[in-house]
XYZ file of C-alpha atoms in Angstrom:
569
model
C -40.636 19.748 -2.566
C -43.225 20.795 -0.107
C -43.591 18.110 3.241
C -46.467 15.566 3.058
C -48.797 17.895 5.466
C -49.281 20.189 2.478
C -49.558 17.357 -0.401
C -50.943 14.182 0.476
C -52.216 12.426 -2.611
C -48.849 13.050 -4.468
C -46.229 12.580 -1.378
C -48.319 9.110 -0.955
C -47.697 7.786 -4.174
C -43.852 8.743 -3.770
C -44.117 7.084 -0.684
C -45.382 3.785 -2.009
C -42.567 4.237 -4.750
C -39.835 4.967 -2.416
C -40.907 1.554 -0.324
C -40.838 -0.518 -3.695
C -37.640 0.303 -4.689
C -36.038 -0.747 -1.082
C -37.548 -3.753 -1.553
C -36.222 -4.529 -4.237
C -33.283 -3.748 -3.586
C -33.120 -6.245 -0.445
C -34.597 -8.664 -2.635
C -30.923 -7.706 -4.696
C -28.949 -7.968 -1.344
C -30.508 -11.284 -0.744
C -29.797 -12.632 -4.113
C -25.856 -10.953 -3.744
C -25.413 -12.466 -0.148
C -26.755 -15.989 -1.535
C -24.008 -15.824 -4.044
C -26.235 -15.090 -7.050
C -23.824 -11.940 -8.101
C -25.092 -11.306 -11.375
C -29.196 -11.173 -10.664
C -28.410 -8.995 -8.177
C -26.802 -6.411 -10.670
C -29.563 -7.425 -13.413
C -32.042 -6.730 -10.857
C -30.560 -3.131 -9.671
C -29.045 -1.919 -13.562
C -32.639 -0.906 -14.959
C -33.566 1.676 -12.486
C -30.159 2.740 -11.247
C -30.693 5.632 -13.733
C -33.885 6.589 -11.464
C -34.505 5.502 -8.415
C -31.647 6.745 -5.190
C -31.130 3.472 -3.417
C -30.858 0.803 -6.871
C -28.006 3.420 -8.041
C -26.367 3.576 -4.758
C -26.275 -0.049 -4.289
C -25.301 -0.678 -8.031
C -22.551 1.267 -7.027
C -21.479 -0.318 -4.040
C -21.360 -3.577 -5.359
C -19.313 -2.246 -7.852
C -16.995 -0.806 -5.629
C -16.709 -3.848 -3.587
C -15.762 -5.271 -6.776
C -12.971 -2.588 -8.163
C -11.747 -2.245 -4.522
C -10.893 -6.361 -4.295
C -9.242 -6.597 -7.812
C -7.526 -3.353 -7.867
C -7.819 -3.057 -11.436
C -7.854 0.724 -12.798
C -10.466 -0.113 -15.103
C -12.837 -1.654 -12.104
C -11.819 1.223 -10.029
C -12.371 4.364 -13.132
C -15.531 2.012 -13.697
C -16.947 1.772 -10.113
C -16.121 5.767 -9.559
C -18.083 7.004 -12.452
C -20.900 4.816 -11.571
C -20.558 6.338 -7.490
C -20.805 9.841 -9.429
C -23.998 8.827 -11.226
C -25.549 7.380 -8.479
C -24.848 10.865 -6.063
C -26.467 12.810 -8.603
C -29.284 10.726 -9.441
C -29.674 11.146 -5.321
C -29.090 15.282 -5.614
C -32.002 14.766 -7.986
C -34.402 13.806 -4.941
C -32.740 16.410 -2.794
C -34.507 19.568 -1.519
C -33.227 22.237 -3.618
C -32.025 25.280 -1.212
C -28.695 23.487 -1.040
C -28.580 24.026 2.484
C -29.157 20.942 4.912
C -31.544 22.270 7.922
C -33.690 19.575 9.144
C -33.918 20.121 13.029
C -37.109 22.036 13.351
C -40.879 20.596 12.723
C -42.374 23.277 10.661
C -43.834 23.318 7.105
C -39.967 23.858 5.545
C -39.146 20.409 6.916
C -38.190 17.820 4.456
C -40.248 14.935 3.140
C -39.591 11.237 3.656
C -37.775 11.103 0.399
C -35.587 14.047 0.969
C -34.542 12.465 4.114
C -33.121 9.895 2.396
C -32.093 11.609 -0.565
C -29.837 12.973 1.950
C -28.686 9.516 3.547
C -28.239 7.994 0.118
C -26.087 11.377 -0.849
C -23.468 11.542 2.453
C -23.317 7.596 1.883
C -22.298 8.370 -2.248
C -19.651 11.245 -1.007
C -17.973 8.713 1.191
C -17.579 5.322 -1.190
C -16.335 8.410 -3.960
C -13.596 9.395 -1.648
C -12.690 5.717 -0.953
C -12.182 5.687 -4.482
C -10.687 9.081 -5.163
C -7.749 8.280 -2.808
C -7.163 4.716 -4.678
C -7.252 5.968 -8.230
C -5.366 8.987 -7.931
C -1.877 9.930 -6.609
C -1.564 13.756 -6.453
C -2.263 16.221 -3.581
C -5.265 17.753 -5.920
C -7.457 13.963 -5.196
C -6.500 13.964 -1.472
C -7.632 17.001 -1.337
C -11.029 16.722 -3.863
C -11.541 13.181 -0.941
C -10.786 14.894 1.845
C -13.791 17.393 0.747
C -16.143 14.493 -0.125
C -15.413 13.193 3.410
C -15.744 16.568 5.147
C -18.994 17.003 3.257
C -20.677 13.197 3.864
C -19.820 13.529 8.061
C -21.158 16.726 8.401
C -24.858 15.930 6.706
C -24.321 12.400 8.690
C -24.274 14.019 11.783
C -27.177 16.785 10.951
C -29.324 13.381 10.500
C -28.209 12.138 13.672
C -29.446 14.851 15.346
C -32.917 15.041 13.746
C -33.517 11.221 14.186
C -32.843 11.760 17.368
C -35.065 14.613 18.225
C -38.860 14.397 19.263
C -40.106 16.454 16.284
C -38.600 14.177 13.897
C -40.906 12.967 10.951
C -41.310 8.964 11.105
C -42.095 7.834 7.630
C -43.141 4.493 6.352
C -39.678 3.475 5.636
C -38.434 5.225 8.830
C -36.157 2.171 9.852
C -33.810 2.348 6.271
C -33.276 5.967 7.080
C -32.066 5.212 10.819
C -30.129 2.009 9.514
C -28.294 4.695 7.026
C -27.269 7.175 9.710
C -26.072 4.210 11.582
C -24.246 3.285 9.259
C -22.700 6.774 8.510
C -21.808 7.612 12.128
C -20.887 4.488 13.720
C -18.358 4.131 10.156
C -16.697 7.555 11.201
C -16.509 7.127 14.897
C -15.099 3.396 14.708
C -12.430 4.656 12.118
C -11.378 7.633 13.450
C -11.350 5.620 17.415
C -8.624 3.909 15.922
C -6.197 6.788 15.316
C -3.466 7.315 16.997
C -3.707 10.624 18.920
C -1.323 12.506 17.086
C -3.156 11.751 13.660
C -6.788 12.378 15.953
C -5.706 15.871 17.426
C -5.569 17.153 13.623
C -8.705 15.681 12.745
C -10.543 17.128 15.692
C -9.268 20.460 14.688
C -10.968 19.905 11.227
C -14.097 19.150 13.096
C -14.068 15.200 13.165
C -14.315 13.490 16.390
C -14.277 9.543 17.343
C -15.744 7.100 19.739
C -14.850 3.602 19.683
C -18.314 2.109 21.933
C -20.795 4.970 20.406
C -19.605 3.883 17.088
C -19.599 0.025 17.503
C -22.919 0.509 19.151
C -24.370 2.222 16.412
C -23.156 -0.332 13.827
C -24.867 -3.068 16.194
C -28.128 -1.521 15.816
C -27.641 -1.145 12.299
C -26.452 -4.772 11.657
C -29.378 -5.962 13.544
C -32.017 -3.887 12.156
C -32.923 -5.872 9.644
C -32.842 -2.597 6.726
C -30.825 -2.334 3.455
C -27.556 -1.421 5.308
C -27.521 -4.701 7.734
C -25.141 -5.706 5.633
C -22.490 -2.857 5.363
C -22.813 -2.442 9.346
C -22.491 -6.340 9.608
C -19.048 -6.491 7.221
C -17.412 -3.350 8.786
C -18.002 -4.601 12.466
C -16.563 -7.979 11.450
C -13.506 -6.604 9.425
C -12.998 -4.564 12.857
C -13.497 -7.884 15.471
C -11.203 -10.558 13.238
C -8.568 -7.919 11.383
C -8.538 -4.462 12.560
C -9.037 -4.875 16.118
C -6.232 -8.025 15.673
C -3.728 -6.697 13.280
C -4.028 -3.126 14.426
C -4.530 -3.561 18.043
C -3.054 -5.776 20.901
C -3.441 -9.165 19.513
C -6.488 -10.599 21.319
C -9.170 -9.510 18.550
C -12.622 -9.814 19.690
C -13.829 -12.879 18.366
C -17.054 -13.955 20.760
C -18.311 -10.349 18.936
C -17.753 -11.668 15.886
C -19.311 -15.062 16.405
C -22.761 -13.673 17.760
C -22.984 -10.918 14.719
C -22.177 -13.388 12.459
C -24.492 -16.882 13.654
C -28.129 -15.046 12.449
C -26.325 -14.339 8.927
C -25.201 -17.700 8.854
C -28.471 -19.549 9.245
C -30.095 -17.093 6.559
C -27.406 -17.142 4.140
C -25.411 -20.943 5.199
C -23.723 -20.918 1.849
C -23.134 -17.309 1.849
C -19.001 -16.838 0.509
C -18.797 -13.275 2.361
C -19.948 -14.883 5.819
C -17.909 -18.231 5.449
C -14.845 -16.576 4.897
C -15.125 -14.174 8.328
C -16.595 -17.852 9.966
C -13.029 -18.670 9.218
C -11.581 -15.679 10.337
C -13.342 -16.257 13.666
C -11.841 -19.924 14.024
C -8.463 -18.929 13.103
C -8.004 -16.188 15.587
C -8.945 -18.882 17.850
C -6.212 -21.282 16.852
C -8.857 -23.548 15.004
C -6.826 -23.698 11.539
C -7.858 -27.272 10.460
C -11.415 -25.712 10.726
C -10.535 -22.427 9.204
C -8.727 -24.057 6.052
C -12.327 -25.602 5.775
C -14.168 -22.838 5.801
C -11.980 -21.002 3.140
C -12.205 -23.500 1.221
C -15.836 -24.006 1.584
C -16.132 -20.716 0.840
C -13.654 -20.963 -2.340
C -16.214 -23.871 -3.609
C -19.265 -21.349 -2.622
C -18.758 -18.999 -5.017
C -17.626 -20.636 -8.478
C -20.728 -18.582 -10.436
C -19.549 -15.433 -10.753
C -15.982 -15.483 -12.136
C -15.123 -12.122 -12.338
C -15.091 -11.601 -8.537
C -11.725 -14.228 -8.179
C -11.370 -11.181 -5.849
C -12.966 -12.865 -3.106
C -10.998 -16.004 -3.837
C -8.032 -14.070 -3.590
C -9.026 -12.889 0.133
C -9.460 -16.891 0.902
C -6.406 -17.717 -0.993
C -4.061 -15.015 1.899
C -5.749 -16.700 4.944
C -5.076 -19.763 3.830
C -1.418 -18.989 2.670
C -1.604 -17.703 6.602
C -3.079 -21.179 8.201
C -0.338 -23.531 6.272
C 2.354 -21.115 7.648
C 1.283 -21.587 11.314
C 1.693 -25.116 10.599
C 5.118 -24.797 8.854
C 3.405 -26.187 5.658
C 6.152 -24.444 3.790
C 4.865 -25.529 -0.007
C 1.255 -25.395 0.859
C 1.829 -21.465 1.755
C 4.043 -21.219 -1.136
C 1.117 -22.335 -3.160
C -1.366 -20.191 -2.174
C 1.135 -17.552 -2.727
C 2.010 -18.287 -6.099
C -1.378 -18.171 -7.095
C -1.839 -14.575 -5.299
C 1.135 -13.445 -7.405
C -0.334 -14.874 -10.741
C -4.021 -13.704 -10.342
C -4.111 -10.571 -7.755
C -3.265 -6.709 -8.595
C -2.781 -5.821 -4.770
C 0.394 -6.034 -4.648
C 2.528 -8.118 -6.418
C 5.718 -7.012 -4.818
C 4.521 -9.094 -1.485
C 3.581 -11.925 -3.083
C 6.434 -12.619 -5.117
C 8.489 -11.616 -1.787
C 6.325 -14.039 0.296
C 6.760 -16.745 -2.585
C 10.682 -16.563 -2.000
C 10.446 -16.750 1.555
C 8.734 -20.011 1.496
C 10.917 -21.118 -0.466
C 14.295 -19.971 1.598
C 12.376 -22.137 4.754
C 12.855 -25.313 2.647
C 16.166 -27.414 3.142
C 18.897 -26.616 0.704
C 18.280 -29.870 -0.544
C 14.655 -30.144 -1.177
C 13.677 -29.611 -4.723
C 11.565 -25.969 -5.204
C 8.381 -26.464 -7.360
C 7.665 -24.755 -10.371
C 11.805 -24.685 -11.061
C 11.575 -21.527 -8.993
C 14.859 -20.310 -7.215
C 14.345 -18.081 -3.830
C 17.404 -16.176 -4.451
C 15.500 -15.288 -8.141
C 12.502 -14.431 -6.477
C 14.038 -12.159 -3.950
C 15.760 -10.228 -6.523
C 12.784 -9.809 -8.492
C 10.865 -8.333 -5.830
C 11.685 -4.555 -6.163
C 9.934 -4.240 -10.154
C 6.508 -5.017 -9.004
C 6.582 -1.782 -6.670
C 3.239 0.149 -6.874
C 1.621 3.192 -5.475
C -1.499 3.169 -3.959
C -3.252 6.299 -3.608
C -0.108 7.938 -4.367
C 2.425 5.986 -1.728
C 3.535 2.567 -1.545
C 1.927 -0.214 0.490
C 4.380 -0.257 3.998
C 4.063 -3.965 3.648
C 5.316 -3.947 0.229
C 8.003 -1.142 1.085
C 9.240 -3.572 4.099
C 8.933 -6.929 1.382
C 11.500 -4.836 -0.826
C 13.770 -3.139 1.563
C 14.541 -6.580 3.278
C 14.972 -8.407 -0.609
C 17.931 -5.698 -1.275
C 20.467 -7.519 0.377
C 19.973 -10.067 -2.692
C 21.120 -8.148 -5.116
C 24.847 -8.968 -3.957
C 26.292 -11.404 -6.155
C 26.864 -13.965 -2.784
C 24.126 -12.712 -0.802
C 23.605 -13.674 2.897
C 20.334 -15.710 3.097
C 17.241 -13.857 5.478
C 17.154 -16.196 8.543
C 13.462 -16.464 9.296
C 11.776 -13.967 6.626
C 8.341 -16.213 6.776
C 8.405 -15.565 10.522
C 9.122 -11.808 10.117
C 6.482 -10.790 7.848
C 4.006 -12.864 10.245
C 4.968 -10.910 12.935
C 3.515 -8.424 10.949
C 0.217 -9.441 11.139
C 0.136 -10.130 14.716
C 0.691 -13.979 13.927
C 2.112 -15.033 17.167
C -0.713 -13.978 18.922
C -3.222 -16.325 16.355
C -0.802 -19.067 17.540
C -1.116 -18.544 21.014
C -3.466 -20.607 21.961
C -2.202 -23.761 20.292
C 1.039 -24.810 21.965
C 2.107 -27.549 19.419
C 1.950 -24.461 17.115
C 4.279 -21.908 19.501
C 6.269 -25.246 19.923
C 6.802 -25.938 16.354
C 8.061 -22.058 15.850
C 10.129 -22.322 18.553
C 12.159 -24.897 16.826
C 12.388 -22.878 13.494
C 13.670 -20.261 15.890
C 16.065 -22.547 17.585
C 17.168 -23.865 14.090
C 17.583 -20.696 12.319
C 19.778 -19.220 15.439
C 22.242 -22.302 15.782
C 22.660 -21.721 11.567
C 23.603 -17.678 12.597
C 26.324 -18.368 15.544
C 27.868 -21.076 13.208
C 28.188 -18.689 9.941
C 30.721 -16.029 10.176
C 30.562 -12.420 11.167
C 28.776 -9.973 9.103
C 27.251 -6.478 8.779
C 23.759 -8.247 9.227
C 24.519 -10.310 12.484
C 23.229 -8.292 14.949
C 20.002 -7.427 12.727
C 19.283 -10.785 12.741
C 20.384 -12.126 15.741
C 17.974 -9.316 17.175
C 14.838 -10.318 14.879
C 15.363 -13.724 15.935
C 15.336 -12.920 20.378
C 12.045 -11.335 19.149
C 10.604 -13.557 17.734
C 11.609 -16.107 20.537
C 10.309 -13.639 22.937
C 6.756 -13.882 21.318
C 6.861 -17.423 21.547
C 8.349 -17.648 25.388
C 5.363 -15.502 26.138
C 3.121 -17.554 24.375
C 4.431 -20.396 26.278
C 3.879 -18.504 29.736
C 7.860 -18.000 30.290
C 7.542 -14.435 31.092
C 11.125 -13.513 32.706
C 12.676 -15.489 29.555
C 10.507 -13.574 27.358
C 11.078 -10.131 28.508
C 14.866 -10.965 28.750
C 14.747 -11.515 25.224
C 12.808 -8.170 24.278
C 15.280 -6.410 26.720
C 18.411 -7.205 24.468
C 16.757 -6.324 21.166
C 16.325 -2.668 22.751
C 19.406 -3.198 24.383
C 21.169 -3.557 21.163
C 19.658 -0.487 19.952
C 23.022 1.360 18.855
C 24.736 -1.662 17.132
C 21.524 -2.253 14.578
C 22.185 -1.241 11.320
C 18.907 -1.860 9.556
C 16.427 -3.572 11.038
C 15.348 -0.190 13.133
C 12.034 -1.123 13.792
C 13.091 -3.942 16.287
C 13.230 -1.469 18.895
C 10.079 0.318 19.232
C 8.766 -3.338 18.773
C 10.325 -4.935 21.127
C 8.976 -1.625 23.950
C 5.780 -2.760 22.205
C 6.194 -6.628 23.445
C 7.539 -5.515 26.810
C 4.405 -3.587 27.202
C 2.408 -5.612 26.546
C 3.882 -8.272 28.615
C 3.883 -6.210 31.319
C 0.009 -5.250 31.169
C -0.752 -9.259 30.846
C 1.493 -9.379 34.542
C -0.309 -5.972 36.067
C 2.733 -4.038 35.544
C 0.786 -0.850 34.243
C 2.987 1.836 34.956
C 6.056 0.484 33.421
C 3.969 -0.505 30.752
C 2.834 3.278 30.070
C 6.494 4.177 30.342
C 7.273 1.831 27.573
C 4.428 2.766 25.601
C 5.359 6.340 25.712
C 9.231 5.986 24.870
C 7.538 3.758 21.770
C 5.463 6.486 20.947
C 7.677 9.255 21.314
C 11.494 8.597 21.028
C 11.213 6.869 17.665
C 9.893 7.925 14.099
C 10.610 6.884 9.898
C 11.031 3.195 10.897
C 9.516 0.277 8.855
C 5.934 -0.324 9.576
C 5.912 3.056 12.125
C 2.085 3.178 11.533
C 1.276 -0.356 12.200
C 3.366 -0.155 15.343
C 1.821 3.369 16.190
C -1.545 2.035 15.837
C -0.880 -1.070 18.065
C 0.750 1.615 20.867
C -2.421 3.408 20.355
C -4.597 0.335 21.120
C -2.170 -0.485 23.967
C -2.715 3.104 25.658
C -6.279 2.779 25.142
C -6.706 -0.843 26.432
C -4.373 0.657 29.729
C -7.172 3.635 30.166
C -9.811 1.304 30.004
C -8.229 -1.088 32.576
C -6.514 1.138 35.044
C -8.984 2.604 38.083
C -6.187 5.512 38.944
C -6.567 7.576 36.084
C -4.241 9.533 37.338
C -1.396 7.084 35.997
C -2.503 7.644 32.641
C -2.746 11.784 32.401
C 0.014 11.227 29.245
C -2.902 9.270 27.703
């Protein structure tokens, strides 16, 4: 296709055409961030066949869907509509197969191949999303890893050119910056997050990541007011209230959160997607009266489209999560139970979380439903599942610690609730309400008097490890330091009498890090962080824990004037 210099009455009317169909499109985005799910695929089915962006956001609304439910019909579904939609975009592509778009001369591409392109890396990506969920062997890794390869590199050829002076600004100009946004801040944020083991490979394959370049260029695309607002707007906020939380030091960043998400608020105040990460926000800040609120506000927001229960499912964890803080033992159970009836994700962990509640309760106090923890427990390892070809690690933790049920008198986990919400950097949501620390602290206290009173076993020292901790976390959380880091200094201490529970070490290095940073003791804290990162490998949860060493370092680097204290870095 020749560029609009050399046919102006033709590349006009494509430009007209190319303008109607993105607004239409954000007329769809409107009507799917309102909550009206199914006019916004009746209003993007008819021309996904023909026009670039209706079958790439067909698509992506599909694979919002399939990735949410986890059903393999949703996900074969959602793939093999991302496969029509890239070649309905190769369509629109120029045709020498080759992307060169830096110069300004009569070979450069027209508006529409510009986003041809856009629409194309953006279709690669979501299809290797889905290519590592649907399949499990080497051959789909490697087919993703391609698709991946492919969508950064024409990503960061668009980069450039938007960025150079000779650059052709179309009508529509803004979409096309708001997809390379997109693109590059996606890939830099992710790959920031790395640890530096995993990064050093991906460098060598010619990937490279920057945590502020990325997060910058995510803000401008949230804030741009162009067809991917929203995709910028949803990955920055998974980053600020979960990523950044779960997978990083604890704090989260959730005054980032708050300002991205107030203008999307007032446009869309019933909006399900934006009231659920509203309650994200007030969670992470210890608000979970006014977080169980807002999930269920959110619940009660979208009752019209009843095929997405997938996004009821993502209230129904959080607010499993909120009644746990508050040692609402059958509330979480609840929420739980219905996660285990209705959700694909993984069964395995809710069935395991379901039997945890239920071993918090006193011996005494009736179970609802009939249901019997010790059951539950036991039931846990045949709901295993592989998820692009592995296991969850949550779900292989959830089953390693329910084998000790099997015996025929098994001895009871003493705090598994608490456990698994160490997991997801709990303690640190807790932190800033002290009736909350307070109340844990006395399950702690509880659950340790019940260990020293019951006999000897093979176990002891697993638990009685898991449970100094967990009181560690809460000592700190209380502002007892020296009590705190006493407690994460026998855990390591006890390194050679654990027989299980292996992961308590590099943990506890973890806490005593980060304890130490909080107290301006940064070079024991690197030496900690190192020995964490180093001296310990095939533990549970190793890439959780790596990742939150990672974040640790990283935090350090940022902090720390004398770089010169950091070279390990």
């Amino acid at each position: 296709m020749s560029s609009g210099k050399n046919a102006p009455v033709s590349e006009n009317s494509r430009q007209i055409s190319l303008q109607a169909c993105l607004d239409e499109c954000m007329e769809a985005l409107d009507l799917f961030l309102n909550n009206h799910f199914n006019e916004s695929l009746d209003k993007l089915r008819p021309r996904s066949k023909e026009s670039m962006y209706h079958a790439l956001i067909y698509a992506t609304v599909l694979e919002m869907q399939a990735m949410m439910t986890f059903q393999h019909d949703d996900i074969v579904h959602a793939g093999n509509t991302m496969k029509s939609a890239q070649e309905v975009c190769q369509r629109f592509r120029k045709k020498s197969g080759t992307l060169r778009i830096r110069g300004a001369n009569d070979d450069d591409l027209s508006e529409e191949q510009l986003h041809a392109e856009v629409c194309y890396a953006e279709c690669l990506l979501h299809r290797a999303a889905l290519t590592f969920l649907q399949d499990e062997n080497m051959v789909s890794f490697i087919k993703g890893g391609i698709k991946v390869r492919n969508s950064y590199l024409i990503y960061k050829e668009l980069h450039t050119y938007i960025q150079s002076d000779t650059s052709f600004k179309g009508l529509n100009h803004k979409h096309l910056e708001g997809g390379v946004s997109f693109g590059i801040g996606a890939f830099n944020l992710t790959l920031s997050l790395f640890p530096a083991r995993i990064l050093k490979l991906l460098e060598f394959a010619g990937f490279s990541g920057d945590k502020e370049f990325g997060i910058s260029q995510l803000n401008a695309g949230a804030t741009s007011h162009t067809l991917r607002s929203m995709l910028c707007a949803l990955l920055l906020l998974c980053f600020y209230t979960f990523l950044s939380f779960i997978l990083g030091t604890g704090e989260g960043e959730v005054e980032e959160a708050e300002r991205l998400l107030k203008p999307f608020l007032l446009r869309y105040p019933r909006g399900a997607i934006f009231l659920f990460f509203a309650g994200r926000a007030e969670e992470i800040k210890g608000n979970i009266d006014e977080a169980v609120a807002l999930f269920e506000d959110g619940c009660k927001a979208q009752q019209v489209w009843k095929q997405q229960v997938w996004f009821h499912h993502m209230c129904y964890w959080e607010l499993m999560w909120c009644f746990t803080f508050k040692r609402h033992w059958k509330m979480a159970y609840f929420y739980a139970d219905l996660l285990s009836q209705e959700s694909r994700w993984s069964k395995a962990m809710y069935v395991y979380m379901k039997a945890a509640y239920l071993s918090m309760l006193p011996d005494a106090e009736s179970r609802p439903f009939g249901d019997n923890e010790v059951d539950l427990f036991r039931q846990v390892p045949t709901y295993k599942q592989k998820i692009a070809g592995k296991s969850p690690p949550t779900e292989k933790f959830a089953i390693r610690k329910a084998r000790r049920y099997k015996a025929i008198n098994p001895i009871r986990l003493p705090v598994p609730v608490l456990e698994m919400m160490y997991m997801w950097n709990g303690f640190s949501m807790i932190s800033k309400r002290p009736e909350l620390t307070e109340g844990m602290m006395d399950t702690l206290l509880e659950a340790e008097r019940t260990l020293q009173a019951a006999p000897e076993n093979e176990y002891s020292v697993d638990d009685t490890c898991l449970i100094l901790l967990l009181k560690g976390l809460c000592l700190k959380n209380q502002g007892q330091m020296q009590a705190a880091e006493d407690c994460f200094r026998q855990v390591y201490s006890s390194e050679k009498k654990l027989k299980f529970d292996h992961y308590l070490v590099p943990n506890a290095l973890l806490e005593t890090s980060l304890l130490y940073i909080d107290t301006g003791r940064k070079e024991q804290a690197i030496k900690l962080l190192q020995k964490a990162k180093n001296n310990y490998k095939e533990y549970s949860m190793e890439s959780r824990t790596q990742f939150r060493v990672h974040a640790a370092l990283i935090k350090l680097k940022a902090d720390t004037s004398d770089q010169d204290e950091i070279t390990a870095l």
